[in-house]
Coordinates of C-alpha atoms in Angstrom, one line a residue:
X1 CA -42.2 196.1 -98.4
X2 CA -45.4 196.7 -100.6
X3 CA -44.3 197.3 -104.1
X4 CA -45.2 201.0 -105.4
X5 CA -45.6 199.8 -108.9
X6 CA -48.9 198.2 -108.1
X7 CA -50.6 201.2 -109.6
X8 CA -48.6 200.9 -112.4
X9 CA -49.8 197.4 -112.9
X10 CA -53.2 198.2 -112.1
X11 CA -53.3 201.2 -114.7
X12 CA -52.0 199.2 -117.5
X13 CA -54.7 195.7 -117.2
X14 CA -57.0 198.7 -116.6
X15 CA -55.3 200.3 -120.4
X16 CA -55.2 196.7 -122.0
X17 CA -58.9 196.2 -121.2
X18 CA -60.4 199.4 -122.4
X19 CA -59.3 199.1 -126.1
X20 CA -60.6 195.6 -125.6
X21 CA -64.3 194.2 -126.5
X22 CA -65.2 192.7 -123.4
X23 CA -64.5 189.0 -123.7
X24 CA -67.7 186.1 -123.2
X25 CA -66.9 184.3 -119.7
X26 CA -68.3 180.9 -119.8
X27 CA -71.1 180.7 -117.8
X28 CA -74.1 178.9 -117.0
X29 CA -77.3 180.1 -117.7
X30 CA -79.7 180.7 -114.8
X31 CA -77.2 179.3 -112.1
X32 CA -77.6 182.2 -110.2
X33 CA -81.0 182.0 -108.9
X34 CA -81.5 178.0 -109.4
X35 CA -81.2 175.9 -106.2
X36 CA -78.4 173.8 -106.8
X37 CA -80.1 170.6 -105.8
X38 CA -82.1 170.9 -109.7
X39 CA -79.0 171.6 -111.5
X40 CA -78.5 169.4 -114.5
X41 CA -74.9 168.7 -115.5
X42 CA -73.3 170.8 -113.0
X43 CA -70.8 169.7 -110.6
X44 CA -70.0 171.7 -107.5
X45 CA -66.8 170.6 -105.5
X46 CA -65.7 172.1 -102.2
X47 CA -62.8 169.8 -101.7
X48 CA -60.1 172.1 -103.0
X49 CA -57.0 172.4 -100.9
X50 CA -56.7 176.5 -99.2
X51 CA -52.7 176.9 -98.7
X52 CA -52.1 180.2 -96.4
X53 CA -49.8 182.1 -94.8
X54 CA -49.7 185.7 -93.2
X55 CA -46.7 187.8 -94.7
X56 CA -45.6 191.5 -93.1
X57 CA -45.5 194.9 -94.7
X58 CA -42.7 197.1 -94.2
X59 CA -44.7 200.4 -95.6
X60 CA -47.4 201.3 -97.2
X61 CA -48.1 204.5 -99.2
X62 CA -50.3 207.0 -97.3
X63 CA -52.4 209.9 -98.2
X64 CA -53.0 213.5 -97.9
X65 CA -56.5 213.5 -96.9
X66 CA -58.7 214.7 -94.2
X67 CA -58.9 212.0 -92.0
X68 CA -55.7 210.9 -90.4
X69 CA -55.0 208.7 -86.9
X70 CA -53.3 209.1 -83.8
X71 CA -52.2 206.9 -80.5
X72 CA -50.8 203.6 -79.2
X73 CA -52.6 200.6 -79.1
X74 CA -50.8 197.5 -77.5
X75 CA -53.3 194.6 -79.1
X76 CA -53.2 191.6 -77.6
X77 CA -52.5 189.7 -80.9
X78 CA -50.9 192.0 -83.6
X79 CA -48.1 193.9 -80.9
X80 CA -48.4 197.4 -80.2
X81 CA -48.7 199.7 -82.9
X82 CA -48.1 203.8 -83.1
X83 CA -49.5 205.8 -85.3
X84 CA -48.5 209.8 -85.8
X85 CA -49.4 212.4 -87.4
X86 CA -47.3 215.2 -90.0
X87 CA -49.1 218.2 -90.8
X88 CA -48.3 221.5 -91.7
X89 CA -50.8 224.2 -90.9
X90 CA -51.4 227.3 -92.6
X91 CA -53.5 231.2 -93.0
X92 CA -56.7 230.2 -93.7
X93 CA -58.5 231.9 -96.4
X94 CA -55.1 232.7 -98.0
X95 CA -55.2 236.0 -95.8
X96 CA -52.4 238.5 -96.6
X97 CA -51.2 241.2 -94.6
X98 CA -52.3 239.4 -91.1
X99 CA -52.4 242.1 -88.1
X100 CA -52.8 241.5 -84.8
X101 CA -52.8 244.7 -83.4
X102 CA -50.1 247.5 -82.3
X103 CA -48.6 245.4 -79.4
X104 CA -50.8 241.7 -79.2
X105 CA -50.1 239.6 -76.1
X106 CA -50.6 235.7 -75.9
X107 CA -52.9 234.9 -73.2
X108 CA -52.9 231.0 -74.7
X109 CA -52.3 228.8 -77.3
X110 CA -53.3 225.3 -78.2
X111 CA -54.1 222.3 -80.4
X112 CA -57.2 221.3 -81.4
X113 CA -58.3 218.0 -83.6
X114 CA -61.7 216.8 -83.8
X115 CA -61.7 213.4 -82.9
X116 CA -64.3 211.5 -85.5
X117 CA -65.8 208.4 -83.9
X118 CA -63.8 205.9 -84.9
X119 CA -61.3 203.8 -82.7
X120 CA -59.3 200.6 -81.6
X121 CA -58.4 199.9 -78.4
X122 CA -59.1 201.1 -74.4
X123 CA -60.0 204.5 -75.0
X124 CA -60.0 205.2 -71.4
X125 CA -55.9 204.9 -70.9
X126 CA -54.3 208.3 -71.0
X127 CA -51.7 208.6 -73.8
X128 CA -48.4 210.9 -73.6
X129 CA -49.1 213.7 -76.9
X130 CA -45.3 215.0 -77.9
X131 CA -45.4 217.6 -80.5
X132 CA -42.3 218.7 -82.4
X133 CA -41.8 221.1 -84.7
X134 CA -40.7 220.5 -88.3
X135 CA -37.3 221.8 -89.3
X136 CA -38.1 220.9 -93.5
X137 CA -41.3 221.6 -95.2
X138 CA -43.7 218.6 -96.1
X139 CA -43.8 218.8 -100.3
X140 CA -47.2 218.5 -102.3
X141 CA -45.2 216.4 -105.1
X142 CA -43.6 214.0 -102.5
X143 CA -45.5 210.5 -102.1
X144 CA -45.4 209.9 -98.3
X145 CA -44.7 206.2 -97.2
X146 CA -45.7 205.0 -93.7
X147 CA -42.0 205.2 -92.8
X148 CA -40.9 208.3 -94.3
X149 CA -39.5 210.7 -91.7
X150 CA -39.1 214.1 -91.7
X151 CA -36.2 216.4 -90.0
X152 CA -37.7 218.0 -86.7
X153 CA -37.1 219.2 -83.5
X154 CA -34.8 217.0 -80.6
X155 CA -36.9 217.9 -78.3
X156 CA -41.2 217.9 -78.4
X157 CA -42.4 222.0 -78.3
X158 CA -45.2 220.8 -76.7
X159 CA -46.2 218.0 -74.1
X160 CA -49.9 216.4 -73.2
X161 CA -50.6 213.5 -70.8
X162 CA -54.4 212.3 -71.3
X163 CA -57.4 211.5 -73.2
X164 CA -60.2 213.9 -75.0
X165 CA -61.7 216.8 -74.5
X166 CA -65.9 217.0 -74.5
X167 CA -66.6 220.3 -76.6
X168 CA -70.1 220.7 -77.5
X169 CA -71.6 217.5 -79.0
X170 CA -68.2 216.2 -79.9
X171 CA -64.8 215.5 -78.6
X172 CA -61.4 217.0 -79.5
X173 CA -57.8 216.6 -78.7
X174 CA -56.7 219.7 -77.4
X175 CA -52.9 220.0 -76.4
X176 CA -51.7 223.0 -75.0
X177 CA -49.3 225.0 -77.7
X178 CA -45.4 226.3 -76.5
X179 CA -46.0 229.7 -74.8
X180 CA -42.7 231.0 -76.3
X181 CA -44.0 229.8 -80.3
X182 CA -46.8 230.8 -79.4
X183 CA -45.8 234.4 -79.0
X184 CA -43.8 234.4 -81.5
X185 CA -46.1 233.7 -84.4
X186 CA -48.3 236.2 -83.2
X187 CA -45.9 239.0 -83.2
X188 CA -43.7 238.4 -86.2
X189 CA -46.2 240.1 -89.1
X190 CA -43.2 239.6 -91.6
X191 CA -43.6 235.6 -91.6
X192 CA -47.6 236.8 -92.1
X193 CA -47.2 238.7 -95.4
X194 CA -48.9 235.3 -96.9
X195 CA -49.0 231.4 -96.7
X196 CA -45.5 231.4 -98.5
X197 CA -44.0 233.5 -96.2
X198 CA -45.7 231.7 -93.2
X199 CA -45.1 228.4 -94.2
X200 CA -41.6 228.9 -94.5
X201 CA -41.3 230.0 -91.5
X202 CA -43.4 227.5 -89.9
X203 CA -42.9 224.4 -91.8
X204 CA -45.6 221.9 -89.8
X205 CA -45.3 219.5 -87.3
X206 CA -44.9 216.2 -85.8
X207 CA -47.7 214.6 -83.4
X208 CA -47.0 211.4 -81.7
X209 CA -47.8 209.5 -78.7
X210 CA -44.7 206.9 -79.2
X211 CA -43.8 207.8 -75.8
X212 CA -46.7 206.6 -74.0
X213 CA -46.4 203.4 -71.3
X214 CA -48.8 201.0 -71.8
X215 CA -49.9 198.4 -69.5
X216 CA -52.0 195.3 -69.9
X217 CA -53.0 193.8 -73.5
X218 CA -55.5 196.0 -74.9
X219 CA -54.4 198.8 -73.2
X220 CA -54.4 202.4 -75.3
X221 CA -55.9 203.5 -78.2
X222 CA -55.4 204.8 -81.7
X223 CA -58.3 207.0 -82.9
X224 CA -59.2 208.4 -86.0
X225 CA -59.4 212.4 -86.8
X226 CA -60.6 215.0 -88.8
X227 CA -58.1 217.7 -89.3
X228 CA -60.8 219.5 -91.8
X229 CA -63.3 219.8 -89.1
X230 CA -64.0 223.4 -88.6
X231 CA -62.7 223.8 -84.9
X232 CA -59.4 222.0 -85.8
X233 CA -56.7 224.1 -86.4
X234 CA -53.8 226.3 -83.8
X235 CA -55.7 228.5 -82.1
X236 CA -54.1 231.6 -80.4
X237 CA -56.0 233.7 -77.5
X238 CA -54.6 237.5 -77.4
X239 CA -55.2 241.2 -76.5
X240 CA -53.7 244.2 -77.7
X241 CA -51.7 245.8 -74.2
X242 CA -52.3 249.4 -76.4
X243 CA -55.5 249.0 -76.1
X244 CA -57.9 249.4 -72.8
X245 CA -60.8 248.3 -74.8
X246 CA -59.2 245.0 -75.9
X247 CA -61.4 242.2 -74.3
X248 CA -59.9 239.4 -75.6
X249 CA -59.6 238.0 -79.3
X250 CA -58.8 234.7 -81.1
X251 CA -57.7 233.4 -83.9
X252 CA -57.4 230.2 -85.8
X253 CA -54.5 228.8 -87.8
X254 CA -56.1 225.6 -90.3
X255 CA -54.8 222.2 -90.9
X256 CA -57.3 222.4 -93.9
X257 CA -57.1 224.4 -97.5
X258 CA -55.0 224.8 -100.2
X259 CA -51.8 224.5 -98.7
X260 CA -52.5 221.1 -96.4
X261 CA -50.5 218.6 -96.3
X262 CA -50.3 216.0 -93.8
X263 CA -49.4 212.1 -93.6
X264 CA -49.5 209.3 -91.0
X265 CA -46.2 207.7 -89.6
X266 CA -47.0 203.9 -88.7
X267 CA -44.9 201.5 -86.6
X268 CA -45.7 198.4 -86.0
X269 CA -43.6 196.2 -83.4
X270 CA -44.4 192.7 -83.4
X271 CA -41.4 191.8 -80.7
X272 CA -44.3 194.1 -78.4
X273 CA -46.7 191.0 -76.9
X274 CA -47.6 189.9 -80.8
X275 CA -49.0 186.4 -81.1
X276 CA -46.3 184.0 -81.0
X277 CA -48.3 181.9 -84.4
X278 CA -48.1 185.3 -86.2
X279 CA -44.5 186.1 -85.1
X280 CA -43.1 183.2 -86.5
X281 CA -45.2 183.6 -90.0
X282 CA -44.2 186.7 -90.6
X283 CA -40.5 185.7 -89.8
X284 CA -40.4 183.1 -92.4
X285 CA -42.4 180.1 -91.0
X286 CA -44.8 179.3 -93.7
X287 CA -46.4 176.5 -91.9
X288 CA -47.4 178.1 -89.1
X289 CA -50.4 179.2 -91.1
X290 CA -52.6 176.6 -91.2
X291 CA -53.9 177.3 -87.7
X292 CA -54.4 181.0 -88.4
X293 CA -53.8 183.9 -90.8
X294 CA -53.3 187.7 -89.6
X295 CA -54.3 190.7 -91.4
X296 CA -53.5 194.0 -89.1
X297 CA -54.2 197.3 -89.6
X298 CA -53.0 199.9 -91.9
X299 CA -51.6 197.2 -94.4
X300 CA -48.6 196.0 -91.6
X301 CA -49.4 192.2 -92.6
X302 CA -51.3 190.5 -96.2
X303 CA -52.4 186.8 -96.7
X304 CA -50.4 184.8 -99.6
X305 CA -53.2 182.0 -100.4
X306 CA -52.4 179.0 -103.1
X307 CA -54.5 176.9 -104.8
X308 CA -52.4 174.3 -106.1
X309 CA -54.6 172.0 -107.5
X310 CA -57.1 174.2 -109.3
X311 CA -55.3 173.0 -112.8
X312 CA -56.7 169.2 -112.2
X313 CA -60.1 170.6 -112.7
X314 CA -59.0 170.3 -116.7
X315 CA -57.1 167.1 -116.6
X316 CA -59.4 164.9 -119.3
X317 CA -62.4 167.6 -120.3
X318 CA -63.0 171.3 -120.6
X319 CA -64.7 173.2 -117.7
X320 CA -66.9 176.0 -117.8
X321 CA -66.3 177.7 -114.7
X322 CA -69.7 179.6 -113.3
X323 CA -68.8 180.5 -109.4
X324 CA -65.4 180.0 -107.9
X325 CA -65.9 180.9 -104.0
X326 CA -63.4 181.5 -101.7
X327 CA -64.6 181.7 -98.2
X328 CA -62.2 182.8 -95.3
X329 CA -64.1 182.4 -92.3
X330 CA -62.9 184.8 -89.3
X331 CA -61.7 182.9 -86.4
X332 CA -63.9 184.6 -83.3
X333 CA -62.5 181.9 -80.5
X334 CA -58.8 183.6 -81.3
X335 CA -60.1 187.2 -81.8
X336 CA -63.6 187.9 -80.6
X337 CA -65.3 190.8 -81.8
X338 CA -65.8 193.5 -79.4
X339 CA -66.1 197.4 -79.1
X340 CA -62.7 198.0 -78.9
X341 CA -61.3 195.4 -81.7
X342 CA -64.4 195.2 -84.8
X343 CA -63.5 193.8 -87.8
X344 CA -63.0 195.4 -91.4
X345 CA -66.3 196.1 -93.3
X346 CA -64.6 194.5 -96.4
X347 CA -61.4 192.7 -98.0
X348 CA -59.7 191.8 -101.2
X349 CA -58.8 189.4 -102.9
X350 CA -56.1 190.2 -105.4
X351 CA -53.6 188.3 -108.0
X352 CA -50.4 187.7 -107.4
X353 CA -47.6 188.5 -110.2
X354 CA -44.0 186.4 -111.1
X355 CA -42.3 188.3 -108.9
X356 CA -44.8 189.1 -105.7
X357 CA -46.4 192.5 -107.3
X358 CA -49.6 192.7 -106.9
X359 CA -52.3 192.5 -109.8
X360 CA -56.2 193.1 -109.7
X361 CA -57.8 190.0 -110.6
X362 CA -59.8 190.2 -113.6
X363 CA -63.4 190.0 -111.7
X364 CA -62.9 193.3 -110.1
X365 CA -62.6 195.2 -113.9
X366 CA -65.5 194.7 -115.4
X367 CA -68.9 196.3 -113.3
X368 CA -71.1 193.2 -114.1
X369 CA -68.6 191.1 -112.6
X370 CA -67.8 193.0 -110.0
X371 CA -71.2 192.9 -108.5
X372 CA -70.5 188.9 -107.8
X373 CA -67.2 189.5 -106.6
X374 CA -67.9 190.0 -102.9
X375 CA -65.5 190.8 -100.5
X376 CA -68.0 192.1 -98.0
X377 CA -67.9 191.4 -94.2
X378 CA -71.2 188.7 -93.8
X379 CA -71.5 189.0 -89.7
X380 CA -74.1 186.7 -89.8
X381 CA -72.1 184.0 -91.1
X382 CA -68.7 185.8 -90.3
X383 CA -66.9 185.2 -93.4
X384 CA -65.6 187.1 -96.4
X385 CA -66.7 185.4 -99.7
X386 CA -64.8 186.0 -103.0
X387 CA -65.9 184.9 -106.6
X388 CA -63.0 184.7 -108.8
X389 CA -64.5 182.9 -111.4
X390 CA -63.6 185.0 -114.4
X391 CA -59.8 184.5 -113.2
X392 CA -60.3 180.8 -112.9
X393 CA -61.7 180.6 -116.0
X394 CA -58.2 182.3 -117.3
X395 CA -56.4 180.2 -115.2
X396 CA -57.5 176.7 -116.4
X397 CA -57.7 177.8 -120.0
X398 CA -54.1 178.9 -119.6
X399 CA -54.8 182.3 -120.7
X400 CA -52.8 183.7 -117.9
X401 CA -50.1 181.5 -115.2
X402 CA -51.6 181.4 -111.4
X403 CA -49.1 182.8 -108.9
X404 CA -51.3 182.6 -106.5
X405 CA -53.3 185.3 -104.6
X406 CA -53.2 187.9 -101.8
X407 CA -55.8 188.6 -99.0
X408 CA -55.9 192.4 -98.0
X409 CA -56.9 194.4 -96.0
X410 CA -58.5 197.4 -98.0
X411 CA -61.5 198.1 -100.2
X412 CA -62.2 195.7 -103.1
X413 CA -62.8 198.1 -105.8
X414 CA -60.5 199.0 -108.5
X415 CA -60.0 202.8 -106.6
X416 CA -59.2 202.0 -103.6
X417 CA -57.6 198.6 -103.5
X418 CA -54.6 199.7 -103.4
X419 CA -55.1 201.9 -100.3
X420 CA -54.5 200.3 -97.1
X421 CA -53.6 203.7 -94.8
X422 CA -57.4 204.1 -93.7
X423 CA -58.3 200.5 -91.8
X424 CA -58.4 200.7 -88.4
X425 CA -59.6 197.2 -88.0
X426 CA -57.8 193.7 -87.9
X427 CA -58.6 190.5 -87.7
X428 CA -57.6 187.0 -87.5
X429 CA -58.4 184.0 -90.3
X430 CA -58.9 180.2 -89.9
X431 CA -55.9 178.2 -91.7
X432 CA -56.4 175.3 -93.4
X433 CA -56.2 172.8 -90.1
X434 CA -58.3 174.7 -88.2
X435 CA -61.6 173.0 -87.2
X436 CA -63.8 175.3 -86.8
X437 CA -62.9 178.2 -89.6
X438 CA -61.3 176.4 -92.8
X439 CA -61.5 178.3 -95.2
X440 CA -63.2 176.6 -98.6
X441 CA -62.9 177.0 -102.1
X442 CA -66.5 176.1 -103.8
X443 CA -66.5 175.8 -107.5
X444 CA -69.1 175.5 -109.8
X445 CA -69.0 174.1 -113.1
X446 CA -70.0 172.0 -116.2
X447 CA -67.2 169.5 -118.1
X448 CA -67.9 168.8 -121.8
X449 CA -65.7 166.9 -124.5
X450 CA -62.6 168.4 -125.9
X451 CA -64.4 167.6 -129.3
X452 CA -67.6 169.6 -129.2

């Protein structure tokens, strides 16, 4: 389970820096841009041993944004996954007083989210949509964790078998809303006083397609949406039966403003056709990672990586450490890039603490080191490339104890490294054995006496 005291940690090395005057990092001048064949003192090694092993999540904290995701995927190598969606919806505007006329009649109801381009998985395998209705109100002051549930319906309100709906230039989901709720919303003006009044009456709901069958590996597809987008909302089609002159008129119920609040429910089932090298890691088989490493989506696995020998570099002289690249190579023969399985844009490469926290390591504080830090996808090469050098600096000087590290999958910088609720992607890492995607820790430096 992901410790929620990493932004704790990460707040207070952010703290105990800023009253700090940023400290000198050994370095060597000009190493940089100088080929390394004309370097004069400077040894490079890339012998040193890369110890890995994939380790699972339980949950992961996730956010009340815009952009949540919805569907089954089973991959061929992580299992099947399910992502869902809570949200409440709500008057937009803050309206007051809502009227829909001396006797309005439903003619149609639905649900519409704006699907938003991103994906993983067969998109063209239909998916069974439940929707339930929430029985306790989603809180603004509650922090939502991938596995928090919330009390709802037994039984799904609504019910849609299939894929997306072309409106325009873009596609939505649209799921046909319960008649009877329907109906109900639009003639009970007391619950539509104001938002209070509506949203205890209404208190959100529940979107899944946990249900679904799939079939072959790769079969189904979770896709990302926007519930801001202006057409998504609950949208109710009504007349007035006092009126002969009624033609017809809508209106729209928004997953957006003030009052939103919505969270994404992630289940990951490794017992569902995972790899049988990533099954046994993440139950407690270390070794199994020297083939291969896993990092899934949504934060359901990390990387522990050791460097056990990076201490010898300080056995009989000092070191001045200039570059300390790590370079996890992405293993393409095990998971081939494709359109339906990419690879995340970036990863991080973070600290590990005493007692398995998680730390920012001190080359993503500071902005000038940062810029050398990497972490970027390189698709030429495929690789990731990390330089920790300030924190090996630390390490061998024995201003701070190695723990070791962790490979994520989320953003590198200080904001959103913590974040692992918006990464689609996954992919799969060479171990230390493997022949063709080692990974390799490159170090530069310069020794010099103890006495000078």
């Amino acid at each position: 389970m992901t410790k929620f005291k990493i932004g704790f940690i990460f707040l207070s090395f952010i703290i105990a820096f800023a009253c700090k005057k940023k400290e000198e990092s050994p370095s060597v001048i000009g190493l940089d841009v100088q080929p390394e064949s004309d370097l004069v003192g400077v040894t490079i090694t890339d012998s040193v041993s890369v110890f890995m092993h994939s380790e699972k999540i339980n949950e992961i904290r996730t956010y009340n944004d815009q952009y949540k995701y919805l569907g089954s995927n089973q991959d061929p190598i992580f299992g099947r996954t399910d992502a869902s969606i809570y949200t409440n919806f709500s008057i937009p505007n803050n309206l007051s007083n809502l009227n829909f006329g001396a006797n309005p009649v439903l003619d149609s109801a639905e649900i519409v989210i704006r699907y938003k381009e991103e994906s993983m998985g067969d998109q063209t395998t239909p998916l069974l949509f439940d929707v339930h209705m929430l029985n306790t109100k989603l809180l603004s002051e509650t922090s939502y964790s991938s596995t928090t549930t919330v009390p709802m319906s037994s039984t799904p309100v609504s019910t849609f078998s299939g894929t997306l709906t072309p409106r325009g230039e873009h596609f939505y989901l649209v799921i046909k809303l319960d008649h009877t709720l329907a109906q109900y919303i639009l003639q009970t003006n007391a619950n539509l006083t104001n938002n209070t009044a509506f949203l205890n009456a209404y208190k959100g709901m529940y979107i899944t397609t946990s249900r679904s069958t799939l079939g072959a590996p790769g079969s189904g597809a979770i896709r990302r949406f926007d519930l801001d987008d202006d057409l998504s909302g609950i949208v109710l089609y009504y007349h007035d039966a006092n009126s002969v002159n009624s033609k017809g008129e809508k209106f729209q119920f928004a997953f957006r403003g003030s009052d939103a609040l919505r969270y994404n429910h992630i289940k990951h089932n490794y017992t569902s056709g995972a790899s049988q090298n990533l099954f046994d890691q993440i139950s407690g088989n270390t070794a199994a990672g020297n083939s291969n490493v896993y990092l899934n989506c949504f934060g359901g696995t990390r990387v522990k990586v050791s460097l056990p020998y990076i201490q010898n570099f300080t056995d009989s002289q000092n070191v001045s450490i200039s570059r300390a690249e790590l370079i996890i190579k992405v293993d393409e023969t095990t998971s081939p890039y494709n359109l339906n399985y990419g690879y995340p844009s970036s990863l991080a490469l973070i600290a590990r603490t005493s007692d398995g926290a998680e730390q920012l390591v001190y080359d993503q504080l500071e902005a000038s080191d940062f810029v050398k830090y990497g972490g970027t996808y390189d698709a030429t090469n495929k690789q990731y490339v990390f330089n920790i050098a300030r924190q090996m600096q630390k390490i061998i000087t024995g201003e701070i104890t190695d723990y070791g590290f962790y490979l994520v999958n989320a953003r590198p910088n200080v904001s959103f490294v913590a974040r692992r609720d918006d990464r689609l992607q996954r992919v799969v890492i060479g171990g230390k054995n493997s022949a063709n995607y080692k990974p390799v820790f490159k170090v530069t430096y310069v020794k010099y006496p103890f006495d000078k």
